[in-house]
Short mmCIF file of C-alpha atoms in Angstrom, two decimals:
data_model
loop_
_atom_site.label_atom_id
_atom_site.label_comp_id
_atom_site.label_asym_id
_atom_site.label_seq_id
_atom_site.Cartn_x
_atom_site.Cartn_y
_atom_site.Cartn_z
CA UNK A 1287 84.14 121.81 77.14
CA UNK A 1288 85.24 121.72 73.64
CA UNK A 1289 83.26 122.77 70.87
CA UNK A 1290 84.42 120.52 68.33
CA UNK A 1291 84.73 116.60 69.44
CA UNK A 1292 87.50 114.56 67.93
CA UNK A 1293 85.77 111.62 65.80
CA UNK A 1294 86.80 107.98 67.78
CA UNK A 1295 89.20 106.62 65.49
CA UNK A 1296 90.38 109.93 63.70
CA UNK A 1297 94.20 110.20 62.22
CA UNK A 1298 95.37 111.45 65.43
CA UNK A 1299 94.25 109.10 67.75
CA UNK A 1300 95.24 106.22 65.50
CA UNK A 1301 98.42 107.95 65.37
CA UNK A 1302 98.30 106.83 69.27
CA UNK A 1303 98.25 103.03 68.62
CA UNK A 1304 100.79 102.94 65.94
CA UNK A 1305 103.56 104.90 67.14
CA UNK A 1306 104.28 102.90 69.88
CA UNK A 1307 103.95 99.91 67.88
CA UNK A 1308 106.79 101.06 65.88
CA UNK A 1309 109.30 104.10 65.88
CA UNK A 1310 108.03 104.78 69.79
CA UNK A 1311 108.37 100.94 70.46
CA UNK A 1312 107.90 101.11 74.51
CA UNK A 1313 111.05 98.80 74.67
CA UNK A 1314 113.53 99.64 71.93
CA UNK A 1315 113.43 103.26 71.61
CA UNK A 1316 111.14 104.05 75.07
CA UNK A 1317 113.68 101.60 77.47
CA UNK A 1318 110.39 101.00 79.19
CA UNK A 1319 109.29 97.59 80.55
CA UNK A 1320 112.81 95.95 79.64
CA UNK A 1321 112.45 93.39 82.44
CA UNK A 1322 109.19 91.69 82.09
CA UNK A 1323 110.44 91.08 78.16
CA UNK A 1324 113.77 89.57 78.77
CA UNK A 1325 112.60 86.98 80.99
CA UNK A 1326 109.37 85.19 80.18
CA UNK A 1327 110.37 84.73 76.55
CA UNK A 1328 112.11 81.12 76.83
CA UNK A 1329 108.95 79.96 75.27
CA UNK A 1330 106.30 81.47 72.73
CA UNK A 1331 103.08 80.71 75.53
CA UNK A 1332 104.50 82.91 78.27
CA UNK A 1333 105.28 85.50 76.12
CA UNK A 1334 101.68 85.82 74.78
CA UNK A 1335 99.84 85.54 78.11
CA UNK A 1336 102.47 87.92 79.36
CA UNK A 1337 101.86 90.52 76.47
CA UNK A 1338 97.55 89.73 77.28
CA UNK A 1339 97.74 90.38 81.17
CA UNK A 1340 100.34 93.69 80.50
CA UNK A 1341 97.58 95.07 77.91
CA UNK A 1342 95.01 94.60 80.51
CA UNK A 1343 96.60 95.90 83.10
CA UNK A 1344 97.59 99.10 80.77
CA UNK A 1345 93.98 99.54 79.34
CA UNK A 1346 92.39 100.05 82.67
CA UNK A 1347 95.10 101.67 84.75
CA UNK A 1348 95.52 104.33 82.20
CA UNK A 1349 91.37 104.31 81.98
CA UNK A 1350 91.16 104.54 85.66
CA UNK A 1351 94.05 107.36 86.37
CA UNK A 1352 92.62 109.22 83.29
CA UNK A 1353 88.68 109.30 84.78
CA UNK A 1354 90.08 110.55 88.11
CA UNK A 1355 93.37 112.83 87.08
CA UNK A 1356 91.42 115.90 87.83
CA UNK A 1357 90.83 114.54 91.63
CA UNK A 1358 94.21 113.22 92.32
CA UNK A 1359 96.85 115.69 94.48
CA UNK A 1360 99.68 115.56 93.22
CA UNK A 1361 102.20 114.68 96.11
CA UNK A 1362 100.31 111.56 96.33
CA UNK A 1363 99.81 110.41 92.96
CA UNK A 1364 102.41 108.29 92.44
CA UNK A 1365 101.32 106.49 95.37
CA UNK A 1366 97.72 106.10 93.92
CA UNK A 1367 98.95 105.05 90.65
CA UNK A 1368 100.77 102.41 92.86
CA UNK A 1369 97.38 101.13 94.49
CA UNK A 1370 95.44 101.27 91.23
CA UNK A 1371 98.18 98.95 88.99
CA UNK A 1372 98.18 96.86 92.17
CA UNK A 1373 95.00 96.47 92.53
CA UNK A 1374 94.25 95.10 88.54
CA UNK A 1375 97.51 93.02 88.83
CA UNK A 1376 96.01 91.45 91.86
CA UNK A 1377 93.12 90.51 89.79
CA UNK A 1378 94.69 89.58 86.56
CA UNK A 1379 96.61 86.90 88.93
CA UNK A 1380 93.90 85.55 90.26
CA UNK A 1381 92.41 85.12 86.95
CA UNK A 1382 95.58 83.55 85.30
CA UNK A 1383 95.48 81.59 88.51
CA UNK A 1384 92.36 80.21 87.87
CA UNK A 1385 92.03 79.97 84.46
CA UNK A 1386 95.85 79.50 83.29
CA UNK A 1387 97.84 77.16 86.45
CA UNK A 1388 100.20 75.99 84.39
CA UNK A 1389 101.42 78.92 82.23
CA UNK A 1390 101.37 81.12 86.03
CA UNK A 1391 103.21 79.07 87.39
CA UNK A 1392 106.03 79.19 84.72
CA UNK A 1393 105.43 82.93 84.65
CA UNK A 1394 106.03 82.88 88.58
CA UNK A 1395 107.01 86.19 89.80
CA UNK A 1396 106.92 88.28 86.77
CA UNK A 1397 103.20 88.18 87.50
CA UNK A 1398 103.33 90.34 89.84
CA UNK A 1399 106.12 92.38 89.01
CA UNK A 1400 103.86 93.81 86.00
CA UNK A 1401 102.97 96.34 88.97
CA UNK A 1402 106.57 97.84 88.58
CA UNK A 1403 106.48 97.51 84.78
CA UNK A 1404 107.68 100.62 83.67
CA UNK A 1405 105.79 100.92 80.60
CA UNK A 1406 102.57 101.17 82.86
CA UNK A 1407 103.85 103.92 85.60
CA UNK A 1408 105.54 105.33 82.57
CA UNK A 1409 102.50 105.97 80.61
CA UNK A 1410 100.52 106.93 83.45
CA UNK A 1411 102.47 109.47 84.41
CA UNK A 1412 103.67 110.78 80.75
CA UNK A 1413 100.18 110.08 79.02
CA UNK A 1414 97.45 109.41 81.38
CA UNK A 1415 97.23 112.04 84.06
CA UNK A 1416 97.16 114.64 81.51
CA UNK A 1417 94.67 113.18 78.64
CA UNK A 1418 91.27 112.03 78.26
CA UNK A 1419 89.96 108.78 78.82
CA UNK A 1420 89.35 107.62 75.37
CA UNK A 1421 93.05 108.50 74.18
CA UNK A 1422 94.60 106.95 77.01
CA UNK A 1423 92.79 103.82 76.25
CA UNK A 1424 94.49 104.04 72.66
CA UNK A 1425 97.41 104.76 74.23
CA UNK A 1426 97.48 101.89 76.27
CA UNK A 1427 96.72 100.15 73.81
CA UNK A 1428 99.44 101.05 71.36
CA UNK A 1429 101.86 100.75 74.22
CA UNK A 1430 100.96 97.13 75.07
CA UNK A 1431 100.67 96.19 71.34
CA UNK A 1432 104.55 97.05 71.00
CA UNK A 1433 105.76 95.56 74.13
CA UNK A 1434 103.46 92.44 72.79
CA UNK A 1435 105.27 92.75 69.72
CA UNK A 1436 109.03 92.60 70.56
CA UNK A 1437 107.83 89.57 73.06
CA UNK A 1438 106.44 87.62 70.86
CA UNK A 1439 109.42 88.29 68.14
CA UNK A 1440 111.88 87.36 70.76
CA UNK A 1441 110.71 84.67 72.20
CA UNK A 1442 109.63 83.06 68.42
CA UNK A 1443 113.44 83.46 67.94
CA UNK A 1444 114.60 82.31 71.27
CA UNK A 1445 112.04 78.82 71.38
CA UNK A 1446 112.34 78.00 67.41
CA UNK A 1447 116.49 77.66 67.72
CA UNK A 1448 116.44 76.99 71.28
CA UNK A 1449 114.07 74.00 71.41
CA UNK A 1450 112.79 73.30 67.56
CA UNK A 1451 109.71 73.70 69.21
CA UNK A 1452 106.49 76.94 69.32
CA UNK A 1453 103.83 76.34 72.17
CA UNK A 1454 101.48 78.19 70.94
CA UNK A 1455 98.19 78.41 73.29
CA UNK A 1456 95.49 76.55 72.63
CA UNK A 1457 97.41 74.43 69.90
CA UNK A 1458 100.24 72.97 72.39
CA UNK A 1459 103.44 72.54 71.44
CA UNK A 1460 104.59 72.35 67.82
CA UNK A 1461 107.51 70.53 66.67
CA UNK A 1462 108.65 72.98 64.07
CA UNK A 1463 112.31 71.36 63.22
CA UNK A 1464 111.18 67.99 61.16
CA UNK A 1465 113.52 64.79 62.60
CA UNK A 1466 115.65 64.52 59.15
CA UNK A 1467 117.46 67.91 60.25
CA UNK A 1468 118.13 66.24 63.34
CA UNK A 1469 119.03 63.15 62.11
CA UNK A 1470 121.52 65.09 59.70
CA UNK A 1471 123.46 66.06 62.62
CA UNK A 1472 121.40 69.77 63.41
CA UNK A 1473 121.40 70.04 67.10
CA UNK A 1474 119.31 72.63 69.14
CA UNK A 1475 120.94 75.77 70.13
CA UNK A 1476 121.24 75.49 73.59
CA UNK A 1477 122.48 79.01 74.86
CA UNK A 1478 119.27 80.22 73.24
CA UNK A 1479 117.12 79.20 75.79
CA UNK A 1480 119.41 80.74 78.32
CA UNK A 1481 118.87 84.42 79.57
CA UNK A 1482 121.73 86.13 77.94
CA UNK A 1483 120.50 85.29 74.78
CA UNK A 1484 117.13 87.15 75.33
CA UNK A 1485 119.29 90.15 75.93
CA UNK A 1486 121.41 89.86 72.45
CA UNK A 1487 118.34 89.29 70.47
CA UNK A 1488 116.52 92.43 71.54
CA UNK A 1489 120.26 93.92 70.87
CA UNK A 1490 119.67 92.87 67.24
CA UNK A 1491 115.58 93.97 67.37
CA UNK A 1492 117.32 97.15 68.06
CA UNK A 1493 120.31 96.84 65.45
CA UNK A 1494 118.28 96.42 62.62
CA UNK A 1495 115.05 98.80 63.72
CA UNK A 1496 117.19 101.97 63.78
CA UNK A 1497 119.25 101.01 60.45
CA UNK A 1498 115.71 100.73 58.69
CA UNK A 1499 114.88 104.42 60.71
CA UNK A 1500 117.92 106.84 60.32
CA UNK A 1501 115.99 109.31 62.90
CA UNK A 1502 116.36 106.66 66.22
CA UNK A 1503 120.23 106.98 66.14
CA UNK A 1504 121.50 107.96 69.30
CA UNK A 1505 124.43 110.49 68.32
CA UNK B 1420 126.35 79.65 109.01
CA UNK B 1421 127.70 77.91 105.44
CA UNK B 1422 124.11 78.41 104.91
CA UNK B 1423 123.77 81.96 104.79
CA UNK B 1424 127.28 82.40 103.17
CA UNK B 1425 125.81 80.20 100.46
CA UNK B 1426 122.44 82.35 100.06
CA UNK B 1427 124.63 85.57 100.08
CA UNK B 1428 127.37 84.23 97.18
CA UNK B 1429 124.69 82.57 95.31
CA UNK B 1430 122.51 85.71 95.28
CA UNK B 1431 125.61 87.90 94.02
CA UNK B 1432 127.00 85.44 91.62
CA UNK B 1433 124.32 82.83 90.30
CA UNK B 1434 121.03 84.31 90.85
CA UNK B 1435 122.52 87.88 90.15
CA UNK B 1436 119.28 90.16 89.89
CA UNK B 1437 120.30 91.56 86.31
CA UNK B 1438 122.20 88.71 84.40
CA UNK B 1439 119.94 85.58 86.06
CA UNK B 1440 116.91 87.60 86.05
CA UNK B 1441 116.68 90.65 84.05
CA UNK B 1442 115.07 92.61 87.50
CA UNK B 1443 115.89 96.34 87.84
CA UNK B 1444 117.08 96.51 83.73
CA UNK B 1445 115.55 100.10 83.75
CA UNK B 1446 117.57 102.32 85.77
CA UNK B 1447 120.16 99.95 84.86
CA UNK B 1448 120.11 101.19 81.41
CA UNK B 1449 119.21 104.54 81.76
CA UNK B 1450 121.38 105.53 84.76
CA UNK B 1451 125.01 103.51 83.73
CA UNK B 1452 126.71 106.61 81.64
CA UNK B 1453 128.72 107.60 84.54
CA UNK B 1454 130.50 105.17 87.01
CA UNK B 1455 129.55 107.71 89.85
CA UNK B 1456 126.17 108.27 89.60
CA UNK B 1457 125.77 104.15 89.01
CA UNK B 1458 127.96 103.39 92.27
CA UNK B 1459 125.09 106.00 94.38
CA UNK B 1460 122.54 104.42 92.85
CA UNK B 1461 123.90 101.05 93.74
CA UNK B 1462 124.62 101.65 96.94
CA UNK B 1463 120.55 103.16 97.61
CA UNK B 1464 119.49 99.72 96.15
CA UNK B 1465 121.24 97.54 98.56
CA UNK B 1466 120.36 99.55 101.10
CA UNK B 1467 116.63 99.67 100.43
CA UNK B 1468 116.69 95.81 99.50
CA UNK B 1469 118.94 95.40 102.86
CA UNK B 1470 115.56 96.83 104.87
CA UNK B 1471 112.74 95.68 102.86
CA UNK B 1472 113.28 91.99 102.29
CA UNK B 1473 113.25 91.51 105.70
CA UNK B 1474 110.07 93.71 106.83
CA UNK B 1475 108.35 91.87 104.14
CA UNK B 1476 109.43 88.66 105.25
CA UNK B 1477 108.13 89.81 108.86
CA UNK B 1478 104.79 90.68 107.01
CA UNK B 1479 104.68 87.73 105.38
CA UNK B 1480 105.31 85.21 107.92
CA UNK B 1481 103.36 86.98 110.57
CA UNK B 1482 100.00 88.44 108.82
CA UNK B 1483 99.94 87.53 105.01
CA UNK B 1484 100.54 83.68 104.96
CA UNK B 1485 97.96 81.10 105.68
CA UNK B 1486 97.45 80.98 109.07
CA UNK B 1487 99.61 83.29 109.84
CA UNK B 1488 97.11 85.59 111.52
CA UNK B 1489 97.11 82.71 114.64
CA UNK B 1490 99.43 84.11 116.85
CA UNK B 1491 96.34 86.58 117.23
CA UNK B 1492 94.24 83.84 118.33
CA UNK B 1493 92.93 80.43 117.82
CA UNK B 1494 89.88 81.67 115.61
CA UNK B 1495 92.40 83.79 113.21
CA UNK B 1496 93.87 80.50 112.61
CA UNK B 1497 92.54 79.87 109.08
CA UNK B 1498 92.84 83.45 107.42
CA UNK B 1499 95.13 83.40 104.35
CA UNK B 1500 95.39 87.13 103.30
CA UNK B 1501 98.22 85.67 100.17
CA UNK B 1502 96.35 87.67 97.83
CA UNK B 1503 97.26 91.06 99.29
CA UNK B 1504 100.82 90.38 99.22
CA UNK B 1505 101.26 92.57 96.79
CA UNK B 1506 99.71 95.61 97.91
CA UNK B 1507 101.51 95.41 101.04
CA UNK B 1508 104.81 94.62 100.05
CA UNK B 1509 104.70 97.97 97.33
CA UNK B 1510 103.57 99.73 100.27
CA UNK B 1511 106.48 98.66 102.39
CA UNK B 1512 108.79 99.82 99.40
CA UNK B 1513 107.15 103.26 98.85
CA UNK B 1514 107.98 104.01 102.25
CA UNK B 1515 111.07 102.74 102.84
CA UNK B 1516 112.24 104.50 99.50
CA UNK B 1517 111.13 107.87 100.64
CA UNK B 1518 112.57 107.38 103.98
CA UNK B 1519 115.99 106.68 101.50
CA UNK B 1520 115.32 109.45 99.65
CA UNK B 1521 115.04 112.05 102.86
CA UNK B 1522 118.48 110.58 104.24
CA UNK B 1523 120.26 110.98 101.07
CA UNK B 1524 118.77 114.55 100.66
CA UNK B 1525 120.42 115.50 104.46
CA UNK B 1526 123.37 113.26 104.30
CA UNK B 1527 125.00 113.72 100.64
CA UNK B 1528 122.96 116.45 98.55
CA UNK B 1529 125.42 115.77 95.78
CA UNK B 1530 124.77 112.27 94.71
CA UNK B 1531 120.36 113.64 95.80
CA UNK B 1532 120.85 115.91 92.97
CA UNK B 1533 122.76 113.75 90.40
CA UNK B 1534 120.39 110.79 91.12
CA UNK B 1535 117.62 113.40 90.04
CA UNK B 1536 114.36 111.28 89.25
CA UNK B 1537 116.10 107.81 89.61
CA UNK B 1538 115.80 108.23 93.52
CA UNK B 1539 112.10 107.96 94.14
CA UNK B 1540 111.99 105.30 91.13
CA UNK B 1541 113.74 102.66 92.97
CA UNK B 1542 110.34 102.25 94.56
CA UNK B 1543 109.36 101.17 91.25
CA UNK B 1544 112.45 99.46 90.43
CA UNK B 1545 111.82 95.44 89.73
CA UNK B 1546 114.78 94.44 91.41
CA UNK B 1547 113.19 96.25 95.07
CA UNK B 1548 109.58 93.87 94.40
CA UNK B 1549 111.62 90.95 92.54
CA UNK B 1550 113.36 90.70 96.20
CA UNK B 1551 110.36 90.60 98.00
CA UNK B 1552 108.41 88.37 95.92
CA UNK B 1553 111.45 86.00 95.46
CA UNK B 1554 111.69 86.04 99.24
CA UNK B 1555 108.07 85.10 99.67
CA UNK B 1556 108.15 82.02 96.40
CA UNK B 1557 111.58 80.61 98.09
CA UNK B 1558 109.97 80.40 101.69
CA UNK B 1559 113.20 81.37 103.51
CA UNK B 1560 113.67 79.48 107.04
CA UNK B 1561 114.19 82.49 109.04
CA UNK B 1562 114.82 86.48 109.01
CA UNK B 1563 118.50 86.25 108.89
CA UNK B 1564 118.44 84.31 105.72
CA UNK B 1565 115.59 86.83 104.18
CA UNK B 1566 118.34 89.76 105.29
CA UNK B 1567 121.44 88.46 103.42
CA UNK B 1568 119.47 87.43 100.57
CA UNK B 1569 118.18 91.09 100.51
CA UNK B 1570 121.86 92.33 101.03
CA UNK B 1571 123.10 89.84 98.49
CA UNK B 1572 120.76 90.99 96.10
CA UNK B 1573 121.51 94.34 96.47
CA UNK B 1574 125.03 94.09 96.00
CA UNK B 1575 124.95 91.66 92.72
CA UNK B 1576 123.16 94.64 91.42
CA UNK B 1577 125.18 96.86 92.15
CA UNK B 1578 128.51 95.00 90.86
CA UNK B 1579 126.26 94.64 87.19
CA UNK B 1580 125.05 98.25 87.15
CA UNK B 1581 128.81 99.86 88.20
CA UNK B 1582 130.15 97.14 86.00
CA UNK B 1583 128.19 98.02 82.99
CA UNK B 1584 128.95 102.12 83.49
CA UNK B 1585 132.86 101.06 83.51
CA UNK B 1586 132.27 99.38 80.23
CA UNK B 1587 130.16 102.17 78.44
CA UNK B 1588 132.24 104.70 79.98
CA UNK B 1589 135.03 103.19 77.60
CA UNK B 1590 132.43 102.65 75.23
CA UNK B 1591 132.31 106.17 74.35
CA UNK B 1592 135.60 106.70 72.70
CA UNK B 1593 135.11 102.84 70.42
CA UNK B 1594 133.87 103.40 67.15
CA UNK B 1595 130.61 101.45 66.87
CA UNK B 1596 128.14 101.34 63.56
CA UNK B 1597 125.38 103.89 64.27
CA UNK B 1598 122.07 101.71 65.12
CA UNK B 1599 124.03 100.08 67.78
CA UNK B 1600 125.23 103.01 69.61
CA UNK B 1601 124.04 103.84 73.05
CA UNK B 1602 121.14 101.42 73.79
CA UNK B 1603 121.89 98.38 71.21
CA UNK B 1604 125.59 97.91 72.20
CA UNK B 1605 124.78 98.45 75.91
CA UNK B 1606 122.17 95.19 75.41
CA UNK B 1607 125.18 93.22 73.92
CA UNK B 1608 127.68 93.85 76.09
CA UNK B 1609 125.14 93.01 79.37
CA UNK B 1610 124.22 89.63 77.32
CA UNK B 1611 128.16 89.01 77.83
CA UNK B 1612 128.23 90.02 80.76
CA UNK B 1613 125.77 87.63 81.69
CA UNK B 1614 127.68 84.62 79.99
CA UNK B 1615 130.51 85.50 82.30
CA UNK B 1616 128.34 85.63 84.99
CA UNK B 1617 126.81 81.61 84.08
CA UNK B 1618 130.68 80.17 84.85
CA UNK B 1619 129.39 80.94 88.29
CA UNK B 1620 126.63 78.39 88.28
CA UNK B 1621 128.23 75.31 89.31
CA UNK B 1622 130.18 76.18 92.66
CA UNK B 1623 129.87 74.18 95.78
CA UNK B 1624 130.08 76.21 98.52
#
């Protein structure tokens, strides 16, 4: 039992929820959770519900693992990390299910491949097992904020040249490109909404993120 | 017959689980320095793909679905345990990954200890549950199909992973402008590869 608690939101355990959000990005710089990103973000609405249910999922995972790390052998723990992400995913579908048919059923699969979302095994095992519960909540948090990030960055990008259109939810979808471009002679850029693209777009995330930060370069 | 020749082609090819679908980009990236160590790692996915797909379609079919349970009995008729799917099919994985893992360790210790911590995460590796779950959205008709999609996957991933560590292999000795290097360039060159990959789309088989 230490003597001296840490205040909540001191400078370290802020430090948690902004380092990930940029020069720790789970994504660029971690290569965590590369999947999930690349392949909801045809539109701006999957990417947003994707980046809500992966935050859940993080928050109480890492919450979970970190109340019970003490109790868990460790020859099995990956295996009860398994159980516990499982578990919440299970949930969070349902939910999204219930609450969201449409946008789950464009996010299909990737739904429940959240369980093998790197990021949140990744975390567990680097951050979670080993911390307290209130910094692996910031953790999590951090984490999910800069997977949200890149998502929503990428798919802005990918739906605004791709389509001339932003579904935002709540507000529907926004015609963003007014007719007179079209009528000009701009068409839509059609290999935009097409995977590859997703892949040379976090290329570029990644092109100009470690030009801006000298330290990232690989040598 | 044309049937499953069409699943397996398509599932190399068109629905290729990195290019089509971005499954499995982790230990694609992180693994594809060396041609050797990708080709091992290749080869454990198909195999584990090769076994799982089609236990999980047996699970599927047999307990998970809705009324799937009836073969039990006529009052088991109406139990739809589709919500567990997931649990079960992970658990299937885990298993099958360590059995992987203990036949590689007795069979070839060399590629066990170049593999390193890659070996037991194939049992988190998208690509594995992306199978499965693909599997259980497409509603194959029968186990053979389920098998050579499984198989199919598992080689289209490992042509893109052995692919890419041929290309970055080469890589090494290009001079490209610092930011890019490593992870940035390796992301560009796998967006390419997956244009290539798109001529594939339209073939009749």
């Amino acid at each position: 039992m230490s003597n001296t608690r840490e205040p909540l939101f001191s400078a370290k355990n802020l430090k948690l929820i902004t380092g990930p959000i940029g020069s720790q990005n789970p994504i660029t710089i971690q290569v965590l959770g590369i999947c999930s990103a690349l392949a909801v973000t045809a539109k701006l609405e999957p990417a947003i519900v994707m980046s809500i249910s992966v935050i859940m999922v993080l928050v109480f995972s890492n919450l979970i693992i970190s109340l019970l790390r003490d109790s868990i052998p460790s020859r099995i723990r990956i295996i009860v990390q398994l159980v516990v992400v499982a578990a919440l995913v299970i949930v969070v579908d349902q939910i999204l299910k219930a609450f969201a048919y449409e946008v789950s059923r464009q996010l299909s699969v990737f739904v429940g491949l959240i369980i093998t979302n790197c990021i949140i095994m990744g975390r567990l095992e680097a951050f979670a097992l080993a911390n307290k519960p209130w910094p692996s909540i910031l953790d999590a948090i951090g984490n999910g904020a800069g997977y949200g990030i890149i998502l929503v960055i990428v798919a802005f990008v990918r739906e605004l040249f791709g389509a001339g259109t932003l579904t935002v939810p709540g507000l529907g979808t926004l015609h963003l490109i007014p007719e007179a471009f079209y009528e000009f002679g701009y068409v839509n850029n059609g290999l935009m909404i097409l995977p590859p693209m997703a892949l040379m777009v976090v290329g570029l995330i990644i092109w100009v993120q470690r030009s801006r930060n000298k330290e990232l370069i690989e040598s | 017959m044309e049937n499953l020749l069409n699943i397996f082609i398509k599932s190399i090819f068109v629905e290729n689980m990195i290019f089509a679908y971005f499954l499995g980009m982790c230990s694609y990236l992180a693994v594809s320095k060396t041609v050797k160590t990708s080709f091992g790692l290749g080869v454990a996915v198909v195999f584990v793909l090769g076994i799982t797909v089609p236990v999980n379609y047996l699970l599927e079919n047999y307990v998970l679905s809705a009324g799937a349970l009836s073969w039990l009995g006529e009052g088991f008729a109406d139990i739809d345990l589709g919500f567990l799917s997931f649990i079960m099919f992970i658990a299937v994985i885990a298993s099958m990954v360590q059995l992987v893992e203990m036949v590689i360790e007795k069979f070839t210790p060399a590629l066990y200890t170049s593999l390193g911590i890659f070996l037991p995460l194939i049992a988190v590796n998208c690509a594995i549950l992306g199978g499965s779950l693909f599997m259980q959205e497409r509603a194959y008709a029968n186990i053979g199909q389920a098998t050579v999609f499984g198989v199919g996957s598992g080689i289209g991933w490992l042509l893109a992973i052995v692919g890419i560590a041929a290309i970055r292999e080469k890589l090494s000795y290009s001079n490209i402008p610092g930011p890019l290097k490593g992870l940035g360039i390796t992301f560009i060159v796998t967006g390419f590869m997956g244009i290539a990959f798109m001529s594939f789309m339209g073939i009749q088989l």
